[in-house]
Each structure stands twice: as C-alpha cells, then as structure tokens.
C-alpha cells in the first residue's frame, strides 16, 4: 500500500480551508485537515513544495515512521505551519489505515470509551437579552454546555461576540462568531482590560440566575491578561462554577500559570495555539491546568495529540480540543474519533459549520443529545466533493488585531 498521490486542496465555502488528500496505489483515499486560520497558503505551500514529493512511494501503513521522518527529518521542528502540515499527513494516513482495516478510525484507537463526546457551543450577545436568546437557541438544539462571551460597555467589537444575530455563519441564522474576515489586511479592534474585568462577572451572575446551576458554562479570555489580572478574573468567577476559564494569559510563558493557579480554583484550559507536547511540559507536570486545548489539526495529527493526551492523563489533565469553524469537518471528524476513544476526554468545542462547508466535506459524524459521535463507516467518514469545492475559490482572510486605547498593540 504505497502513496501514489498527495494533493493539496484549497476551498473557501464561506471561509478558507486547506485539505491534504493522499491516494494509495491500491486506490484507498485519506483526508487530513491542514487549515491554519489566516496563514492558509503557508501550510499549502509547505505541503505542496516540501512534503508531498517526499510521500510518493512511501508505505502508507508506516504512520509513526512518517511522523518521525517529517518531524525530525525536517530539521526545523515544531511551529504551527510545520505541525499543521504533519497533522494533515498523519490524519490522512490514519484515515487510509482505517479504511484498509474496514473499521471506523476510533476502533483502531482502542474502541469507544463513551457513547458520545460532550460538546459546547458558542453563545454570545451584545447585551443580556441577546445573550440569553443565544443560550436558549443552543439549548433548543440540544447543547448541554455553552461558552459565554459578551460585549463590554465602551468597546465597539469584542472577541467572541457575533456581529449580528440574524446573519450567522454562512447565513445559517445561528449566532456563531467567525473572527476571520475577508480582505487584504486584518481589521483592528480596541481593548480595555479594566472594563472587561468589571463587566464579565456581572454577566455570569445574570446567566446563572437565568439558567440555573446545571448548565455547563465556559469562558475564553483569549490571551489578554497578565497573571495577576487572570487571578482576579478566576476569583471573581468562582461563584458561578465555570467548567473552565480559557487562555487567560499569553501562552508562551508557562510559569505565568503558576501565579494564576495559586490564586484561584476556577478550572483552567490553555493551548489552542500550542503545537507539541513540549509546549505543555511544565503546565501538565506541575498540574497548573485542567484541560489541553490542542486540536488534532494543529498538534501533529492523531499521533501527536494522542501522545500529548497520554502524557496529560498521567496528571489527571483532560482533553478540550479546539473546535472553531477554522478546524475543518476533516479536523472535527478526527477529533471525534480520538475523543470517543481516549480515557481522559474532557469536552469538545463545536461551532457549527455552514451548510456550504458541510456540503463540500460531507462529514458523516453526528450531533445528538449535546454530543458528537463518530461515523460508523470505515475511516474518518469524510466525502469531499471536488466539484462543489471548486465553486469556492480561496480569498484572503485574516484574524483581527488588537490595540489598547492609546494605540499599543495588544494580544488579540
Ligand atoms: O480565536 O479559532 O476557543 N476558540 C477560539 C477561536 C480562535 C480562532 C483562531 O483561529 O479561541 O475563536
Ligand atoms: Co480559545
């Protein structure tokens, strides 16, 4: 079973996606997500120019060897572009191996540890009525967990808050927030940490009063706080029993989390921008966090994330895989197969893709009773439609940038 073709597919059904498709000489086809939001063509180029030629003629069964070959053999290790490219190859090879075995991928990963993967959706609102409305919409769709993001008085647009309740993603009518915007350059937002820290606890108080103690609530601080500010926020949210508080500080400095951890019992999640187990080394070993946010797509694939989750399991740290719309349906399919299998599954983020996106990728996993379950067919359960994909050519899109009121660039 040798690799016969490795194609890089770029499509933009409402937003940009990069997919690697590997075909073997006996005709098996595997897909891997290679989407890196706002830097899509860097990964496409890395795969097309430097990885695809090396794959031709390789034994498609040798997944671990290929992973090590691309990781160690590239000399320049780690980083989002490299690890997203490796993830795409790894996921496509797992898809192929599962098809060769005639099994859904999760069976090769040890079989199901649970019936479905509990997911959380993105509720947001510019004011409390709009936020409550968004929460209710999620409850109606079966969600049992929601992330709460809210506008902050005095700031025009804030991370995580859908611009319009009517438009939704791809005109879906949902409130889902899509931060990447089409255009030749990123948009700019304004940030004010003090206004944010004053406002957020009041919103969580209101949400708890309205929806009661059972509903699972999460929040993303999106890398914007100092360790001390993060500790303040964690403490002020303790009465509202969060499932997690995410990305409180910029992630590069692992020691920052020590200060936060000493000051609050609010559970902490971090790592959607991390790429390897090394980025978590101290955070996990010192039990400074509760959940790791890496998705299959950005952490070296099934192989890379499995390695990270096995390490995390030794310290009772659980998965919390990133699942925004920029993780493609291929990345989500991989997440669900891995999530259903590992023992230390925590929760799965699940922003819903637009109809146009689902039509291009044809994912066969299902969402019922607030959770995702993997496809029961051999492989990942992806049915990529080339003709539909070709109707949506790539258009540049960027994540916003952020500035303080005095113009200083701040973490977005
Ligand atoms: O900012 O997906 O938890 N989810 C997030 C996302 C990320 C974007 C980056 O591409 O933080 O909204
Ligand atoms: Co996040």
Short mmCIF file of C-alpha atoms and ligand atoms in Angstrom, two decimals:
data_model
loop_
_atom_site.label_atom_id
_atom_site.label_comp_id
_atom_site.label_asym_id
_atom_site.label_seq_id
_atom_site.Cartn_x
_atom_site.Cartn_y
_atom_site.Cartn_z
CA UNK A 1 0.00 0.00 0.00
CA UNK A 2 2.19 2.81 -1.33
CA UNK A 3 1.40 6.51 -1.56
CA UNK A 4 0.57 7.23 -5.18
CA UNK A 5 -0.70 10.82 -4.95
CA UNK A 6 -0.70 13.65 -2.39
CA UNK A 7 -2.92 16.59 -3.37
CA UNK A 8 -3.37 19.89 -1.56
CA UNK A 9 -6.97 21.07 -1.85
CA UNK A 10 -7.88 24.69 -1.08
CA UNK A 11 -11.51 25.76 -0.93
CA UNK A 12 -13.50 28.60 0.58
CA UNK A 13 -17.17 27.80 1.18
CA UNK A 14 -17.72 30.92 3.34
CA UNK A 15 -14.25 30.60 4.88
CA UNK A 16 -10.91 29.15 3.77
CA UNK A 17 -9.93 25.51 4.28
CA UNK A 18 -6.84 23.52 3.27
CA UNK A 19 -7.08 19.74 2.99
CA UNK A 20 -4.47 17.12 2.13
CA UNK A 21 -5.71 14.12 0.16
CA UNK A 22 -3.50 11.05 -0.08
CA UNK A 23 -4.30 8.26 -2.55
CA UNK A 24 -2.58 4.86 -2.43
CA UNK A 25 -1.64 2.65 -5.36
CA UNK A 26 -4.46 0.29 -4.43
CA UNK A 27 -6.95 3.16 -4.60
CA UNK A 28 -7.58 3.99 -0.93
CA UNK A 29 -8.11 7.70 -0.21
CA UNK A 30 -7.42 9.55 3.05
CA UNK A 31 -8.02 13.17 4.08
CA UNK A 32 -6.26 15.40 6.60
CA UNK A 33 -7.11 18.96 7.71
CA UNK A 34 -4.30 21.47 7.04
CA UNK A 35 -6.16 24.70 7.82
CA UNK A 36 -4.23 27.38 9.72
CA UNK A 37 -6.51 30.39 10.08
CA UNK A 38 -5.13 33.47 8.29
CA UNK A 39 -1.96 31.62 7.20
CA UNK A 40 -3.62 29.02 4.97
CA UNK A 41 -1.31 29.26 1.96
CA UNK A 42 1.84 28.89 4.07
CA UNK A 43 0.74 25.36 5.02
CA UNK A 44 -0.50 24.66 1.49
CA UNK A 45 2.92 25.66 0.13
CA UNK A 46 4.81 23.69 2.80
CA UNK A 47 2.82 20.58 1.90
CA UNK A 48 2.88 21.06 -1.85
CA UNK A 49 6.54 22.01 -2.21
CA UNK A 50 8.28 20.14 0.60
CA UNK A 51 6.13 17.27 1.88
CA UNK A 52 4.05 15.84 -0.97
CA UNK A 53 7.14 14.90 -3.06
CA UNK A 54 8.60 13.00 -0.06
CA UNK A 55 5.42 10.98 0.42
CA UNK A 56 5.28 9.48 -3.05
CA UNK A 57 6.18 5.80 -2.98
CA UNK A 58 6.21 5.57 0.85
CA UNK A 59 4.46 2.71 2.63
CA UNK A 60 1.14 4.29 3.69
CA UNK A 61 0.91 1.90 6.65
CA UNK A 62 4.01 3.36 8.33
CA UNK A 63 2.32 6.21 10.19
CA UNK A 64 4.69 6.55 13.15
CA UNK A 65 7.76 6.35 10.91
CA UNK A 66 6.33 9.01 8.58
CA UNK A 67 5.52 11.25 11.56
CA UNK A 68 9.08 10.97 12.90
CA UNK A 69 10.53 11.38 9.40
CA UNK A 70 8.67 14.66 8.86
CA UNK A 71 9.25 15.92 12.44
CA UNK A 72 12.91 15.00 12.97
CA UNK A 73 13.82 14.77 9.31
CA UNK A 74 12.76 18.34 8.56
CA UNK A 75 15.43 19.61 10.98
CA UNK A 76 13.33 22.76 11.70
CA UNK A 77 10.99 21.34 14.30
CA UNK A 78 7.68 22.43 15.79
CA UNK A 79 5.80 25.63 14.99
CA UNK A 80 2.23 25.95 13.70
CA UNK A 81 2.98 25.64 9.98
CA UNK A 82 5.12 22.52 10.32
CA UNK A 83 2.89 20.81 12.85
CA UNK A 84 -0.29 21.54 10.86
CA UNK A 85 1.35 20.04 7.77
CA UNK A 86 2.44 16.95 9.75
CA UNK A 87 -1.07 16.71 11.21
CA UNK A 88 -2.61 16.64 7.74
CA UNK A 89 -0.33 13.80 6.59
CA UNK A 90 -0.84 11.86 9.82
CA UNK A 91 -4.64 12.19 9.75
CA UNK A 92 -4.85 11.18 6.09
CA UNK A 93 -2.72 8.08 6.79
CA UNK A 94 -4.92 7.09 9.76
CA UNK A 95 -7.99 7.55 7.53
CA UNK A 96 -6.39 5.20 4.97
CA UNK A 97 -5.32 2.62 7.57
CA UNK A 98 -8.84 2.50 8.99
CA UNK A 99 -10.30 2.06 5.51
CA UNK A 100 -7.79 -0.74 4.82
CA UNK A 101 -8.88 -2.37 8.09
CA UNK A 102 -12.55 -1.88 7.21
CA UNK A 103 -13.19 -0.10 10.52
CA UNK A 104 -14.14 3.34 11.74
CA UNK A 105 -10.93 5.04 12.88
CA UNK A 106 -11.87 5.06 16.58
CA UNK A 107 -11.79 1.25 16.57
CA UNK A 108 -8.08 1.33 15.71
CA UNK A 109 -7.51 3.82 18.54
CA UNK A 110 -8.82 1.35 21.12
CA UNK A 111 -12.58 1.47 20.59
CA UNK A 112 -15.21 3.66 22.24
CA UNK A 113 -14.75 4.77 25.85
CA UNK A 114 -18.12 6.58 25.85
CA UNK A 115 -21.31 6.96 23.82
CA UNK A 116 -20.65 10.46 22.54
CA UNK A 117 -18.33 13.42 23.05
CA UNK A 118 -19.94 16.14 25.16
CA UNK A 119 -19.69 19.38 23.18
CA UNK A 120 -20.03 23.05 23.93
CA UNK A 121 -21.33 25.72 21.58
CA UNK A 122 -20.66 29.46 21.41
CA UNK A 123 -23.35 31.62 22.97
CA UNK A 124 -22.76 35.33 22.71
CA UNK A 125 -24.63 38.61 22.78
CA UNK A 126 -24.17 42.33 22.71
CA UNK A 127 -26.48 42.66 25.70
CA UNK A 128 -28.14 40.28 28.17
CA UNK A 129 -31.38 39.69 26.20
CA UNK A 130 -29.41 38.81 23.08
CA UNK A 131 -27.06 36.57 25.09
CA UNK A 132 -29.97 34.76 26.80
CA UNK A 133 -31.57 34.30 23.40
CA UNK A 134 -28.37 32.76 22.09
CA UNK A 135 -28.13 30.41 25.10
CA UNK A 136 -31.75 29.34 24.57
CA UNK A 137 -31.10 28.66 20.91
CA UNK A 138 -28.24 26.34 21.92
CA UNK A 139 -30.43 24.57 24.48
CA UNK A 140 -33.11 24.08 21.81
CA UNK A 141 -30.50 22.44 19.57
CA UNK A 142 -29.59 20.02 22.35
CA UNK A 143 -26.41 21.61 23.75
CA UNK A 144 -25.75 20.96 27.44
CA UNK A 145 -22.70 23.21 27.59
CA UNK A 146 -22.17 26.74 26.27
CA UNK A 147 -19.33 29.19 26.12
CA UNK A 148 -20.42 32.66 27.24
CA UNK A 149 -18.83 35.67 25.52
CA UNK A 150 -20.23 39.16 25.88
CA UNK A 151 -19.77 42.69 24.64
CA UNK A 152 -18.08 45.09 27.06
CA UNK A 153 -19.59 48.56 27.56
CA UNK A 154 -17.45 51.13 25.78
CA UNK A 155 -15.80 48.71 23.35
CA UNK A 156 -17.10 48.50 19.77
CA UNK A 157 -16.42 44.89 18.98
CA UNK A 158 -15.15 42.23 21.36
CA UNK A 159 -13.70 38.79 20.73
CA UNK A 160 -16.29 36.04 20.63
CA UNK A 161 -19.40 38.16 20.15
CA UNK A 162 -21.30 37.52 16.92
CA UNK A 163 -21.72 40.75 14.97
CA UNK A 164 -25.32 40.04 14.09
CA UNK A 165 -27.76 37.51 15.41
CA UNK A 166 -29.58 37.28 12.08
CA UNK A 167 -26.68 36.63 9.73
CA UNK A 168 -24.89 33.80 11.47
CA UNK A 169 -22.15 31.77 9.83
CA UNK A 170 -22.76 31.43 6.13
CA UNK A 171 -26.25 32.80 6.64
CA UNK A 172 -27.14 29.87 8.86
CA UNK A 173 -29.18 32.05 11.18
CA UNK A 174 -27.10 30.99 14.18
CA UNK A 175 -25.16 33.33 16.44
CA UNK A 176 -21.79 31.68 15.77
CA UNK A 177 -18.87 34.05 15.78
CA UNK A 178 -16.44 33.91 12.87
CA UNK A 179 -13.39 36.05 13.68
CA UNK A 180 -11.56 35.75 10.34
CA UNK A 181 -12.66 38.44 7.94
CA UNK A 182 -12.10 38.56 4.21
CA UNK A 183 -9.80 41.30 2.98
CA UNK A 184 -6.19 42.07 2.17
CA UNK A 185 -5.32 43.01 5.77
CA UNK A 186 -6.64 42.30 9.28
CA UNK A 187 -9.25 44.51 10.90
CA UNK A 188 -8.37 46.24 14.18
CA UNK A 189 -10.19 46.06 17.49
CA UNK A 190 -9.77 48.10 20.67
CA UNK A 191 -9.21 46.56 24.09
CA UNK A 192 -9.64 47.71 27.68
CA UNK A 193 -8.80 45.12 30.34
CA UNK A 194 -10.25 47.04 33.31
CA UNK A 195 -13.63 47.47 31.60
CA UNK A 196 -13.63 43.75 30.75
CA UNK A 197 -12.76 42.62 34.30
CA UNK A 198 -15.53 44.81 35.75
CA UNK A 199 -18.18 43.57 33.34
CA UNK A 200 -17.71 39.80 32.90
CA UNK A 201 -18.60 38.64 36.45
CA UNK A 202 -21.93 40.53 36.27
CA UNK A 203 -22.79 38.72 33.07
CA UNK A 204 -22.04 35.30 34.60
CA UNK A 205 -24.14 36.17 37.62
CA UNK A 206 -27.05 37.01 35.33
CA UNK A 207 -26.62 33.84 33.26
CA UNK A 208 -26.53 31.61 36.37
CA UNK A 209 -29.63 33.32 37.76
CA UNK A 210 -31.48 32.84 34.48
CA UNK A 211 -30.42 29.28 33.60
CA UNK A 212 -29.72 27.65 36.97
CA UNK A 213 -26.87 25.56 38.34
CA UNK A 214 -26.88 22.58 35.91
CA UNK A 215 -25.91 24.27 32.65
CA UNK A 216 -22.20 23.84 31.89
CA UNK A 217 -20.63 27.29 31.33
CA UNK A 218 -17.24 28.18 29.86
CA UNK A 219 -15.41 31.39 29.03
CA UNK A 220 -12.43 32.36 26.84
CA UNK A 221 -10.22 35.28 27.95
CA UNK A 222 -8.24 34.92 24.72
CA UNK A 223 -4.68 35.52 25.94
CA UNK A 224 -5.30 39.13 27.07
CA UNK A 225 -4.46 39.22 30.78
CA UNK A 226 -1.40 39.39 32.99
CA UNK A 227 -1.07 36.61 35.57
CA UNK A 228 -2.40 38.90 38.29
CA UNK A 229 -5.37 40.07 36.21
CA UNK A 230 -6.07 36.44 35.36
CA UNK A 231 -6.06 35.55 39.04
CA UNK A 232 -8.54 38.36 39.72
CA UNK A 233 -10.85 37.11 36.97
CA UNK A 234 -10.61 33.49 38.12
CA UNK A 235 -11.54 34.52 41.67
CA UNK A 236 -14.39 36.77 40.60
CA UNK A 237 -15.90 33.92 38.57
CA UNK A 238 -15.63 31.27 41.30
CA UNK A 239 -19.24 31.74 42.50
CA UNK A 240 -20.54 30.84 39.02
CA UNK A 241 -18.92 27.40 38.82
CA UNK A 242 -17.27 27.50 35.40
CA UNK A 243 -16.32 24.29 33.61
CA UNK A 244 -13.21 26.19 32.52
CA UNK A 245 -11.66 29.58 32.03
CA UNK A 246 -9.62 29.50 28.82
CA UNK A 247 -6.38 31.14 27.69
CA UNK A 248 -6.15 33.66 30.50
CA UNK A 249 -2.57 34.67 29.72
CA UNK A 250 -0.48 34.64 26.56
CA UNK A 251 0.74 31.09 26.37
CA UNK A 252 4.46 31.36 25.74
CA UNK A 253 5.41 31.72 29.40
CA UNK A 254 4.34 28.54 31.16
CA UNK A 255 5.34 29.96 34.55
CA UNK A 256 2.60 32.60 34.34
CA UNK A 257 0.06 29.91 35.10
CA UNK A 258 1.69 29.15 38.46
CA UNK A 259 0.62 32.54 39.83
CA UNK A 260 -2.92 32.08 38.48
CA UNK A 261 -3.20 28.56 39.85
CA UNK A 262 -2.12 29.60 43.34
CA UNK A 263 -4.85 32.24 43.46
CA UNK A 264 -7.98 30.57 42.08
CA UNK A 265 -9.80 27.24 41.94
CA UNK A 266 -11.60 28.11 38.68
CA UNK A 267 -10.50 25.32 36.27
CA UNK A 268 -8.06 26.42 33.59
CA UNK A 269 -7.75 25.43 29.92
CA UNK A 270 -4.99 26.50 27.59
CA UNK A 271 -3.16 25.60 24.41
CA UNK A 272 -5.14 26.15 21.20
CA UNK A 273 -2.02 27.87 19.79
CA UNK A 274 0.38 25.20 21.09
CA UNK A 275 1.76 22.60 18.68
CA UNK A 276 3.51 19.83 20.61
CA UNK A 277 3.63 18.10 23.96
CA UNK A 278 6.71 20.19 24.80
CA UNK A 279 4.61 23.37 24.94
CA UNK A 280 2.73 21.77 27.86
CA UNK A 281 5.64 20.12 29.61
CA UNK A 282 5.62 22.15 32.85
CA UNK A 283 1.93 23.06 32.76
CA UNK A 284 0.96 19.40 32.89
CA UNK A 285 3.68 18.05 35.15
CA UNK A 286 3.01 20.76 37.75
CA UNK A 287 -0.77 20.38 37.29
CA UNK A 288 -1.17 24.10 36.56
CA UNK A 289 -4.03 23.45 34.13
CA UNK A 290 -7.04 21.15 33.86
CA UNK A 291 -7.63 20.90 30.10
CA UNK A 292 -5.44 20.98 26.99
CA UNK A 293 -6.92 22.88 24.05
CA UNK A 294 -4.88 21.43 21.20
CA UNK A 295 -6.87 20.04 18.28
CA UNK A 296 -5.71 17.21 16.03
CA UNK A 297 -5.20 19.76 13.23
CA UNK A 298 -2.54 21.89 14.95
CA UNK A 299 -0.75 19.41 17.17
CA UNK A 300 0.73 16.89 14.76
CA UNK A 301 -2.37 14.87 14.00
CA UNK A 302 -3.84 11.84 15.72
CA UNK A 303 -0.31 10.66 16.56
CA UNK A 304 0.83 13.98 18.04
CA UNK A 305 -2.32 14.64 20.04
CA UNK A 306 -2.58 11.07 21.31
CA UNK A 307 0.98 11.42 22.64
CA UNK A 308 0.02 14.67 24.40
CA UNK A 309 -3.20 13.23 25.85
CA UNK A 310 -1.44 10.13 27.18
CA UNK A 311 1.06 12.39 28.96
CA UNK A 312 -1.77 14.59 30.27
CA UNK A 313 -3.64 11.54 31.56
CA UNK A 314 -0.81 10.77 34.00
CA UNK A 315 -1.64 14.07 35.74
CA UNK A 316 -5.46 13.93 35.50
CA UNK A 317 -5.45 16.61 32.82
CA UNK A 318 -8.16 16.13 30.18
CA UNK A 319 -8.80 16.97 26.54
CA UNK A 320 -10.63 20.09 25.44
CA UNK A 321 -9.96 20.08 21.72
CA UNK A 322 -10.28 23.34 19.84
CA UNK A 323 -13.28 23.19 17.51
CA UNK A 324 -13.98 26.57 15.92
CA UNK A 325 -15.08 26.80 12.28
CA UNK A 326 -11.43 27.04 11.19
CA UNK A 327 -10.99 23.40 12.21
CA UNK A 328 -12.49 21.85 9.08
CA UNK A 329 -15.01 19.00 9.11
CA UNK A 330 -11.99 16.73 8.48
CA UNK A 331 -10.33 18.04 11.65
CA UNK A 332 -13.61 17.66 13.54
CA UNK A 333 -14.05 14.09 12.33
CA UNK A 334 -10.54 13.28 13.58
CA UNK A 335 -11.35 14.98 16.90
CA UNK A 336 -14.46 12.89 17.41
CA UNK A 337 -12.72 9.56 16.61
CA UNK A 338 -9.90 10.38 19.02
CA UNK A 339 -12.21 11.91 21.64
CA UNK A 340 -14.54 8.91 21.77
CA UNK A 341 -11.53 6.59 22.28
CA UNK A 342 -9.24 8.26 24.84
CA UNK A 343 -9.91 7.77 28.54
CA UNK A 344 -9.17 11.38 29.52
CA UNK A 345 -11.70 13.07 27.25
CA UNK A 346 -12.99 16.32 28.79
CA UNK A 347 -15.18 18.28 26.37
CA UNK A 348 -15.23 19.11 22.67
CA UNK A 349 -15.73 22.62 21.28
CA UNK A 350 -18.30 22.60 18.49
CA UNK A 351 -19.05 25.68 16.44
CA UNK A 352 -21.30 24.56 13.64
CA UNK A 353 -20.02 24.77 10.07
CA UNK A 354 -22.11 26.47 7.40
CA UNK A 355 -24.30 24.41 5.07
CA UNK A 356 -21.92 25.22 2.19
CA UNK A 357 -18.95 23.86 4.18
CA UNK A 358 -20.77 20.67 5.16
CA UNK A 359 -21.78 20.14 1.52
CA UNK A 360 -18.15 20.32 0.35
CA UNK A 361 -16.77 17.95 3.02
CA UNK A 362 -19.69 15.58 3.56
CA UNK A 363 -18.80 14.62 7.15
CA UNK A 364 -20.67 11.57 8.47
CA UNK A 365 -20.28 12.19 12.23
CA UNK A 366 -23.48 13.05 14.08
CA UNK A 367 -24.59 15.54 16.75
CA UNK A 368 -27.29 14.30 19.14
CA UNK A 369 -28.15 14.95 22.80
CA UNK A 370 -25.49 17.62 23.06
CA UNK A 371 -22.68 15.39 21.86
CA UNK A 372 -20.80 14.29 18.76
CA UNK A 373 -20.44 10.66 17.73
CA UNK A 374 -18.07 9.38 15.03
CA UNK A 375 -19.16 7.94 11.71
CA UNK A 376 -19.62 4.16 11.74
CA UNK A 377 -18.20 3.65 8.23
CA UNK A 378 -14.55 2.68 7.60
CA UNK A 379 -12.08 5.56 8.05
CA UNK A 380 -12.84 9.11 9.20
CA UNK A 381 -16.19 9.47 7.44
CA UNK A 382 -15.37 12.31 5.02
CA UNK A 383 -16.80 12.61 1.49
CA UNK A 384 -15.03 15.53 -0.17
CA UNK A 385 -16.83 16.89 -3.25
CA UNK A 386 -14.27 18.31 -5.70
CA UNK A 387 -16.86 19.93 -7.96
CA UNK A 388 -18.53 21.80 -5.12
CA UNK A 389 -15.13 22.74 -3.66
CA UNK A 390 -14.07 24.27 -6.98
CA UNK A 391 -17.04 26.63 -6.83
CA UNK A 392 -15.46 28.36 -3.80
CA UNK A 393 -12.01 29.74 -4.67
CA UNK A 394 -9.63 30.97 -1.95
CA UNK A 395 -9.99 34.57 -0.81
CA UNK A 396 -7.54 36.15 1.66
CA UNK A 397 -8.98 36.44 5.18
CA UNK A 398 -7.32 37.40 8.46
CA UNK A 399 -7.97 37.25 12.17
CA UNK A 400 -8.32 40.74 13.70
CA UNK A 401 -5.52 42.54 15.51
CA UNK A 402 -5.94 44.33 18.82
CA UNK A 403 -4.80 47.69 20.24
CA UNK A 404 -5.15 49.36 23.61
CA UNK A 405 -6.89 52.75 23.68
CA UNK A 406 -3.53 54.53 23.35
CA UNK A 407 -2.66 52.60 20.19
CA UNK A 408 -0.34 49.97 21.69
CA UNK A 409 -0.60 46.58 20.00
CA UNK A 410 -2.13 44.07 22.43
CA UNK A 411 -2.72 40.32 22.30
CA UNK A 412 -5.87 39.52 20.32
O1 LIG B 1 -9.65 32.53 18.21
O2 LIG B 1 -10.37 29.84 16.04
O3 LIG B 1 -11.66 28.97 21.57
N1 LIG B 1 -11.73 29.39 20.45
C1 LIG B 1 -11.02 30.39 19.96
C2 LIG B 1 -11.17 30.69 18.48
C3 LIG B 1 -9.86 31.19 17.89
C4 LIG B 1 -9.87 31.07 16.40
C5 LIG B 1 -8.48 31.26 15.83
O4 LIG B 1 -8.43 30.81 14.53
O5 LIG B 1 -10.28 31.00 20.69
O6 LIG B 1 -12.19 31.62 18.28
CO1 LIG B 2 -9.98 29.93 22.52
#
